[in-house]
Amino acid sequence: MTAQFRPLLKRFGRLRQRLEESLQARILFLFIGLLCAIMAVSVIAAGTGIAQFTRNSAARDMAANARVFDQVIKLRTQHLRESATLVARDFGFREALALGDQPTIGSALDSLASRTSARSAAVIMLDGSVIADPAMPLPQGKLVLPMLEQGRMDGIVRLDGRYALAVATPVEMPDLVGWLLLFQPMDKAELASLASLAAVPIEARLIDRAARPAALASARSGQILLLDTPAGRQLTRVSDLPGLEQGLAPQLLLRHSLDKAMASYRSLEFILIGIALAGAVLGLWVALRLSRSIIRPLNSLVEATQRVAAGHVTSVPVFGHDEVATLASSFNAMVEAIDDRERKIVHTSLHDGLTGLPNRLFMIEKLDRAVARQSDRARTLLAFIDLDDFKAINDSRGHPLGDALLCHIGKEIQAIFPDAMVARFGGDEFGMFLSGLDQNADCPRIAARLHEALNRATVLDGHAIPVSASFGIAIGPDDGHDSETLLKNADLALYRAKTEGKGTYTFFEASLDELARQRRQIEVDLHQAIREGGFELYFQPLYSLSENRCKGFEALLRWNHPQRGRVSPVQFIPLAEETGLIVPIGDWVIREACRQAAQWPEQVSVAVNVSPRQFANPAFAQTVVQALAASGLQATRLELEITESIFIGNVERTLASLHALRSLGVRLALDDFGTGYSSLSYLRSFPFDKLKIDQSFVRTLDDDPAGQPIIRAITTLARALGIETLAEGVETDSHMQILRLEGCDLIQGYLISRPVSAGEVAALIDGTSHPHLAARNAA
């Protein structure tokens, strides 16, 4: 302990000699300097933040006011159009127009203008001539006529050089003879009236795009710019308005003074500066008292450190409850507990905090020593253990029970193999090794005992928990002359056990290393295929028995490897699921399927399989929305096929996600129906659009007498719930006839067609590419 404190003693001694007289001044200057710097930065940051907030707030207000302008103009346009339409359809007005009765026409136009608060009204004939009261400002008929002929019925025109909102409606008797127009002035008074509706002072006026100021030459419609003007800084926004006069490109110009908006915040800046100065003065007083209170306890700490360095157990007096007092208390606690802490640190670094078992680091250290001593007559057996579906136990039973189960498993293994080194690697993974095994030791018997202990029901806190575990075994020196190789081979054996099913174990074989290499290469190739677009979609038709046509297609993923050729989905889909690559692959499938389906007839839908890991991705719903938006495919033409495994874990979150997808209009199908033990409860929780009857029930229809009643039960249940049914794996006419008899809605299988490329889909839709499909469509 003396050696540990010697550097600390020297440091305190030098500190006492050099700083005893100047420490107080240093603390004072440092504290005041830091305080002033903080105050200055705070004032600058607050001022900058206020300015930015003011600008952003003004920009939002201006955008909101622009929407108010647009809405008011829209309402006025609608009001004028309704009034003009009423007059244009009036029999008397049309008769007067047909007879050329100018007094009647003029009276009707004047009445219409006064009734609608319009400035004037006019009729533009098919030749561009204008019929109106000569006393009123007239539009330029030749310039307005081309816009009317193009179908534009409202917009801005110029009347005597002033802008006005014009609304037109056709006059038909019954053929088109002209257009009745109403004009609402958009002069300064009118725009000022509209600006008065704004929450902030706004200047509004109409300009022509061709004549707008140079500062606004590059401004886009709706863009808000900050401009320096003789009147100060102004936020300026221009937005395009429709023109009803050829050659006219009107724009609405809105201006708001930023300097006036910020004026109200100037007083706040002065208040902040005053607070900063007051804080600096107060800080000076606090620094004086603080510096004095630190010197005395430091001297006591130096003296106590000297006594500890001399080998004495000592303590320093503690006064008050401030930080210096806390330092003194901590010093006392450190002296008393330093040895105990060292022991705990060593134990914690080598043991698992939950189970108390050795951790991976400790086990590897022990394994290194055991492997160094191993030989053909003193072998080493290493087992890697992984609990199956432990996450589901945690989610369904709670983490406390899951933790208790982990502790129980560790104790159980240690009780059965008291001479073994048992360790917890983390999560639900354990390790165990036995060293010094005789060459005649029955290793299969050891594995069987471990398997029996790990795969049986366990009762904890009154709860019966079915436990299942998989493990892999490597035996040295045959499977590894060093600990690193032995660990790697045991891990490979565990991976093989996990792929072969739950609750099993595997001994390492040399072929597993080659399989692992191939698996790593496939993973690398999958990354490359994602980057370079190495996937394509094939489509298998979904045939309607009632409509005798292809009602949709299921999108199936295919991978054409540049060296291996066509790779089966059975080989790469499980690996993609395990590594998480299924998420980007699945997102591509949805986007590509929507893009392809958008080119099909509107009555043909597309179905896409969704993996549980892809469905659990928080961005999955956004991916579906983006795919539909990018392709233009109607949401009702997209069908997502999910399996009941998505319900494992957080059922409430899963149901919320399903309802969110349903609200988009997307159809949802429950795949492999009948193979899970909880399918009926899922149907009660969520109303799926379709049930897919697993092909295992279909393929045995000819041989298994129980198959047909099962199909009948499923279709009867589906009809009662209003759910469509589809049978997979239909390969013979007898299958189809039975399914038709039992009321199945759709079938899918080689009887109709194998999966085809995207280019062959059109022929299947037309019924020209497959004899069965062609015959049924012809019928």
mmCIF file of C-alpha atoms in Angstrom, residues 16-235:
data_model
loop_
_atom_site.group_PDB
_atom_site.id
_atom_site.type_symbol
_atom_site.label_atom_id
_atom_site.label_comp_id
_atom_site.label_asym_id
_atom_site.label_seq_id
_atom_site.Cartn_x
_atom_site.Cartn_y
_atom_site.Cartn_z
ATOM 1 C CA ARG A 16 1.658 22.305 -1.114
ATOM 2 C CA GLN A 17 5.015 24.030 -1.601
ATOM 3 C CA ARG A 18 4.209 25.774 -4.884
ATOM 4 C CA LEU A 19 0.540 26.643 -4.490
ATOM 5 C CA GLU A 20 0.010 27.267 -0.778
ATOM 6 C CA GLU A 21 0.338 31.018 -1.299
ATOM 7 C CA SER A 22 -0.962 31.306 -4.893
ATOM 8 C CA LEU A 23 -3.651 28.593 -5.049
ATOM 9 C CA GLN A 24 -6.371 30.891 -3.787
ATOM 10 C CA ALA A 25 -5.561 33.520 -6.435
ATOM 11 C CA ARG A 26 -5.427 30.891 -9.168
ATOM 12 C CA ILE A 27 -8.793 29.479 -8.177
ATOM 13 C CA LEU A 28 -10.215 32.993 -8.080
ATOM 14 C CA PHE A 29 -8.910 33.998 -11.523
ATOM 15 C CA LEU A 30 -9.802 30.665 -13.095
ATOM 16 C CA PHE A 31 -13.334 30.731 -11.692
ATOM 17 C CA ILE A 32 -13.989 34.321 -12.765
ATOM 18 C CA GLY A 33 -12.444 33.711 -16.204
ATOM 19 C CA LEU A 34 -14.547 30.651 -16.809
ATOM 20 C CA LEU A 35 -17.668 32.382 -15.523
ATOM 21 C CA CYS A 36 -17.128 35.399 -17.787
ATOM 22 C CA ALA A 37 -16.453 33.156 -20.778
ATOM 23 C CA ILE A 38 -19.596 31.148 -20.087
ATOM 24 C CA MET A 39 -21.650 34.321 -19.700
ATOM 25 C CA ALA A 40 -20.280 35.762 -22.952
ATOM 26 C CA VAL A 41 -20.912 32.561 -24.861
ATOM 27 C CA SER A 42 -24.404 32.327 -23.371
ATOM 28 C CA VAL A 43 -25.277 35.906 -24.362
ATOM 29 C CA ILE A 44 -23.927 35.381 -27.891
ATOM 30 C CA ALA A 45 -25.680 32.048 -28.247
ATOM 31 C CA ALA A 46 -28.937 33.477 -26.890
ATOM 32 C CA GLY A 47 -28.734 36.435 -29.276
ATOM 33 C CA THR A 48 -28.019 34.164 -32.229
ATOM 34 C CA GLY A 49 -30.804 31.832 -31.180
ATOM 35 C CA ILE A 50 -33.272 34.702 -30.814
ATOM 36 C CA ALA A 51 -32.377 35.992 -34.273
ATOM 37 C CA GLN A 52 -32.709 32.554 -35.822
ATOM 38 C CA PHE A 53 -35.977 31.922 -33.991
ATOM 39 C CA THR A 54 -37.361 35.260 -35.155
ATOM 40 C CA ARG A 55 -36.444 34.553 -38.760
ATOM 41 C CA ASN A 56 -37.852 31.039 -38.689
ATOM 42 C CA SER A 57 -41.036 32.232 -36.984
ATOM 43 C CA ALA A 58 -41.467 35.028 -39.521
ATOM 44 C CA ALA A 59 -40.874 32.593 -42.381
ATOM 45 C CA ARG A 60 -43.505 30.220 -41.004
ATOM 46 C CA ASP A 61 -45.951 33.097 -40.580
ATOM 47 C CA MET A 62 -45.293 34.244 -44.126
ATOM 48 C CA ALA A 63 -45.861 30.727 -45.487
ATOM 49 C CA ALA A 64 -49.099 30.491 -43.491
ATOM 50 C CA ASN A 65 -50.239 33.883 -44.782
ATOM 51 C CA ALA A 66 -49.476 32.805 -48.332
ATOM 52 C CA ARG A 67 -51.778 29.841 -47.827
ATOM 53 C CA VAL A 68 -54.451 32.241 -46.546
ATOM 54 C CA PHE A 69 -54.062 34.330 -49.720
ATOM 55 C CA ASP A 70 -54.361 31.219 -51.869
ATOM 56 C CA GLN A 71 -57.472 30.054 -49.995
ATOM 57 C CA VAL A 72 -59.191 33.459 -50.194
ATOM 58 C CA ILE A 73 -58.466 33.715 -53.934
ATOM 59 C CA LYS A 74 -59.761 30.179 -54.370
ATOM 60 C CA LEU A 75 -62.977 30.987 -52.495
ATOM 61 C CA ARG A 76 -63.522 34.154 -54.486
ATOM 62 C CA THR A 77 -62.918 32.270 -57.685
ATOM 63 C CA GLN A 78 -65.485 29.670 -56.666
ATOM 64 C CA HIS A 79 -68.030 32.364 -55.717
ATOM 65 C CA LEU A 80 -67.568 34.211 -59.016
ATOM 66 C CA ARG A 81 -67.811 30.975 -60.999
ATOM 67 C CA GLU A 82 -71.077 29.992 -59.326
ATOM 68 C CA SER A 83 -72.609 33.396 -60.070
ATOM 69 C CA ALA A 84 -71.355 33.444 -63.656
ATOM 70 C CA THR A 85 -72.581 29.885 -64.277
ATOM 71 C CA LEU A 86 -76.035 30.812 -63.026
ATOM 72 C CA VAL A 87 -76.310 33.718 -65.494
ATOM 73 C CA ALA A 88 -74.718 31.784 -68.368
ATOM 74 C CA ARG A 89 -77.387 29.122 -68.050
ATOM 75 C CA ASP A 90 -80.251 31.635 -67.795
ATOM 76 C CA PHE A 91 -82.568 31.264 -70.778
ATOM 77 C CA GLY A 92 -83.294 34.988 -71.003
ATOM 78 C CA PHE A 93 -79.629 35.878 -71.078
ATOM 79 C CA ARG A 94 -78.837 33.311 -73.758
ATOM 80 C CA GLU A 95 -81.834 34.475 -75.800
ATOM 81 C CA ALA A 96 -80.649 38.096 -75.563
ATOM 82 C CA LEU A 97 -77.152 37.038 -76.567
ATOM 83 C CA ALA A 98 -78.494 35.047 -79.510
ATOM 84 C CA LEU A 99 -80.644 38.005 -80.685
ATOM 85 C CA GLY A 100 -77.891 40.514 -80.048
ATOM 86 C CA ASP A 101 -80.106 42.428 -77.574
ATOM 87 C CA GLN A 102 -77.423 44.761 -76.235
ATOM 88 C CA PRO A 103 -79.574 46.503 -73.576
ATOM 89 C CA THR A 104 -80.638 43.190 -72.060
ATOM 90 C CA ILE A 105 -77.092 41.831 -72.192
ATOM 91 C CA GLY A 106 -75.666 44.981 -70.643
ATOM 92 C CA SER A 107 -78.298 44.985 -67.912
ATOM 93 C CA ALA A 108 -77.593 41.347 -67.078
ATOM 94 C CA LEU A 109 -73.843 41.954 -66.977
ATOM 95 C CA ASP A 110 -74.181 45.067 -64.800
ATOM 96 C CA SER A 111 -76.533 43.222 -62.453
ATOM 97 C CA LEU A 112 -74.147 40.289 -62.253
ATOM 98 C CA ALA A 113 -71.156 42.533 -61.540
ATOM 99 C CA SER A 114 -72.921 44.497 -58.795
ATOM 100 C CA ARG A 115 -74.385 41.351 -57.210
ATOM 101 C CA THR A 116 -70.980 39.654 -56.954
ATOM 102 C CA SER A 117 -68.937 42.752 -56.035
ATOM 103 C CA ALA A 118 -67.045 42.234 -59.266
ATOM 104 C CA ARG A 119 -65.541 45.204 -61.023
ATOM 105 C CA SER A 120 -67.056 44.303 -64.375
ATOM 106 C CA ALA A 121 -68.482 41.500 -66.470
ATOM 107 C CA ALA A 122 -68.133 40.732 -70.155
ATOM 108 C CA VAL A 123 -68.798 38.150 -72.829
ATOM 109 C CA ILE A 124 -65.973 37.036 -75.116
ATOM 110 C CA MET A 125 -67.196 35.554 -78.349
ATOM 111 C CA LEU A 126 -65.527 32.798 -80.345
ATOM 112 C CA ASP A 127 -63.831 35.362 -82.578
ATOM 113 C CA GLY A 128 -62.319 37.210 -79.616
ATOM 114 C CA SER A 129 -64.765 40.108 -79.700
ATOM 115 C CA VAL A 130 -65.892 41.487 -76.314
ATOM 116 C CA ILE A 131 -69.471 42.367 -75.361
ATOM 117 C CA ALA A 132 -69.629 44.596 -72.257
ATOM 118 C CA ASP A 133 -70.617 47.943 -70.928
ATOM 119 C CA PRO A 134 -68.313 50.444 -72.692
ATOM 120 C CA ALA A 135 -68.036 52.414 -69.472
ATOM 121 C CA MET A 136 -66.358 49.480 -67.802
ATOM 122 C CA PRO A 137 -62.708 48.478 -68.337
ATOM 123 C CA LEU A 138 -62.593 45.784 -71.006
ATOM 124 C CA PRO A 139 -60.271 42.809 -71.274
ATOM 125 C CA GLN A 140 -58.177 42.174 -74.355
ATOM 126 C CA GLY A 141 -60.318 39.494 -75.932
ATOM 127 C CA LYS A 142 -57.723 38.392 -78.472
ATOM 128 C CA LEU A 143 -55.254 37.642 -75.635
ATOM 129 C CA VAL A 144 -57.777 35.947 -73.356
ATOM 130 C CA LEU A 145 -59.371 33.791 -76.105
ATOM 131 C CA PRO A 146 -56.415 31.349 -76.573
ATOM 132 C CA MET A 147 -56.373 30.579 -72.834
ATOM 133 C CA LEU A 148 -60.142 29.924 -72.840
ATOM 134 C CA GLU A 149 -59.809 27.645 -75.827
ATOM 135 C CA GLN A 150 -57.167 25.664 -73.928
ATOM 136 C CA GLY A 151 -59.721 25.009 -71.179
ATOM 137 C CA ARG A 152 -58.443 27.458 -68.539
ATOM 138 C CA MET A 153 -61.438 29.017 -66.802
ATOM 139 C CA ASP A 154 -59.843 31.333 -64.228
ATOM 140 C CA GLY A 155 -56.724 33.416 -63.746
ATOM 141 C CA ILE A 156 -55.270 36.924 -63.685
ATOM 142 C CA VAL A 157 -55.865 39.427 -66.500
ATOM 143 C CA ARG A 158 -55.113 43.110 -67.016
ATOM 144 C CA LEU A 159 -57.918 45.687 -67.173
ATOM 145 C CA ASP A 160 -56.655 49.124 -68.176
ATOM 146 C CA GLY A 161 -53.185 48.139 -67.004
ATOM 147 C CA ARG A 162 -54.392 46.891 -63.609
ATOM 148 C CA TYR A 163 -54.554 43.293 -62.450
ATOM 149 C CA ALA A 164 -57.874 41.577 -61.866
ATOM 150 C CA LEU A 165 -59.015 38.056 -61.020
ATOM 151 C CA ALA A 166 -61.071 36.699 -63.930
ATOM 152 C CA VAL A 167 -63.433 33.732 -63.856
ATOM 153 C CA ALA A 168 -65.003 32.345 -67.026
ATOM 154 C CA THR A 169 -67.867 29.992 -67.734
ATOM 155 C CA PRO A 170 -68.948 28.751 -71.180
ATOM 156 C CA VAL A 171 -72.192 29.956 -72.769
ATOM 157 C CA GLU A 172 -73.809 27.134 -74.750
ATOM 158 C CA MET A 173 -76.996 27.293 -76.881
ATOM 159 C CA PRO A 174 -76.482 24.280 -76.960
ATOM 160 C CA ASP A 175 -73.231 24.716 -78.888
ATOM 161 C CA LEU A 176 -70.540 26.935 -77.456
ATOM 162 C CA VAL A 177 -70.995 30.576 -78.543
ATOM 163 C CA GLY A 178 -68.659 32.283 -76.131
ATOM 164 C CA TRP A 179 -67.648 32.710 -72.521
ATOM 165 C CA LEU A 180 -69.117 34.843 -69.748
ATOM 166 C CA LEU A 181 -66.371 36.443 -67.604
ATOM 167 C CA LEU A 182 -66.459 38.179 -64.214
ATOM 168 C CA PHE A 183 -63.551 40.390 -63.098
ATOM 169 C CA GLN A 184 -62.591 40.980 -59.458
ATOM 170 C CA PRO A 185 -60.031 43.799 -59.029
ATOM 171 C CA MET A 186 -56.688 42.852 -57.478
ATOM 172 C CA ASP A 187 -55.411 46.412 -56.997
ATOM 173 C CA LYS A 188 -53.493 47.798 -54.019
ATOM 174 C CA ALA A 189 -56.626 48.347 -51.962
ATOM 175 C CA GLU A 190 -57.823 44.808 -52.480
ATOM 176 C CA LEU A 191 -54.402 43.299 -51.702
ATOM 177 C CA ALA A 192 -54.101 45.515 -48.617
ATOM 178 C CA SER A 193 -57.469 44.189 -47.486
ATOM 179 C CA LEU A 194 -56.216 40.631 -47.897
ATOM 180 C CA ALA A 195 -52.954 41.452 -46.101
ATOM 181 C CA SER A 196 -54.919 42.739 -43.123
ATOM 182 C CA LEU A 197 -56.017 39.136 -42.514
ATOM 183 C CA ALA A 198 -52.421 38.124 -41.844
ATOM 184 C CA ALA A 199 -51.072 37.550 -38.337
ATOM 185 C CA VAL A 200 -48.001 39.702 -39.079
ATOM 186 C CA PRO A 201 -47.594 42.885 -41.156
ATOM 187 C CA ILE A 202 -47.431 41.820 -44.785
ATOM 188 C CA GLU A 203 -47.035 43.880 -47.959
ATOM 189 C CA ALA A 204 -48.647 42.178 -50.963
ATOM 190 C CA ARG A 205 -48.732 43.037 -54.644
ATOM 191 C CA LEU A 206 -49.021 41.368 -58.028
ATOM 192 C CA ILE A 207 -46.148 41.453 -60.514
ATOM 193 C CA ASP A 208 -45.382 39.960 -63.894
ATOM 194 C CA ARG A 209 -42.612 37.345 -63.880
ATOM 195 C CA ALA A 210 -40.901 39.085 -66.775
ATOM 196 C CA ALA A 211 -40.829 42.418 -64.907
ATOM 197 C CA ARG A 212 -39.862 41.297 -61.433
ATOM 198 C CA PRO A 213 -36.757 42.839 -59.739
ATOM 199 C CA ALA A 214 -33.307 41.439 -60.457
ATOM 200 C CA ALA A 215 -32.945 40.275 -56.846
ATOM 201 C CA LEU A 216 -35.858 37.897 -57.446
ATOM 202 C CA ALA A 217 -34.737 36.678 -60.855
ATOM 203 C CA SER A 218 -33.680 33.244 -59.597
ATOM 204 C CA ALA A 219 -36.403 32.851 -56.935
ATOM 205 C CA ARG A 220 -38.524 29.724 -57.206
ATOM 206 C CA SER A 221 -42.257 29.731 -56.593
ATOM 207 C CA GLY A 222 -42.925 29.416 -52.869
ATOM 208 C CA GLN A 223 -39.295 30.102 -51.903
ATOM 209 C CA ILE A 224 -38.696 32.582 -49.066
ATOM 210 C CA LEU A 225 -35.650 34.858 -49.521
ATOM 211 C CA LEU A 226 -33.980 37.294 -47.139
ATOM 212 C CA LEU A 227 -33.180 40.500 -49.047
ATOM 213 C CA ASP A 228 -31.373 43.676 -48.002
ATOM 214 C CA THR A 229 -33.462 46.634 -49.162
ATOM 215 C CA PRO A 230 -33.295 50.397 -48.529
ATOM 216 C CA ALA A 231 -36.083 49.833 -46.001
ATOM 217 C CA GLY A 232 -34.037 47.184 -44.169
ATOM 218 C CA ARG A 233 -33.925 43.398 -44.253
ATOM 219 C CA GLN A 234 -37.095 41.866 -45.626
ATOM 220 C CA LEU A 235 -38.373 38.324 -46.035
#
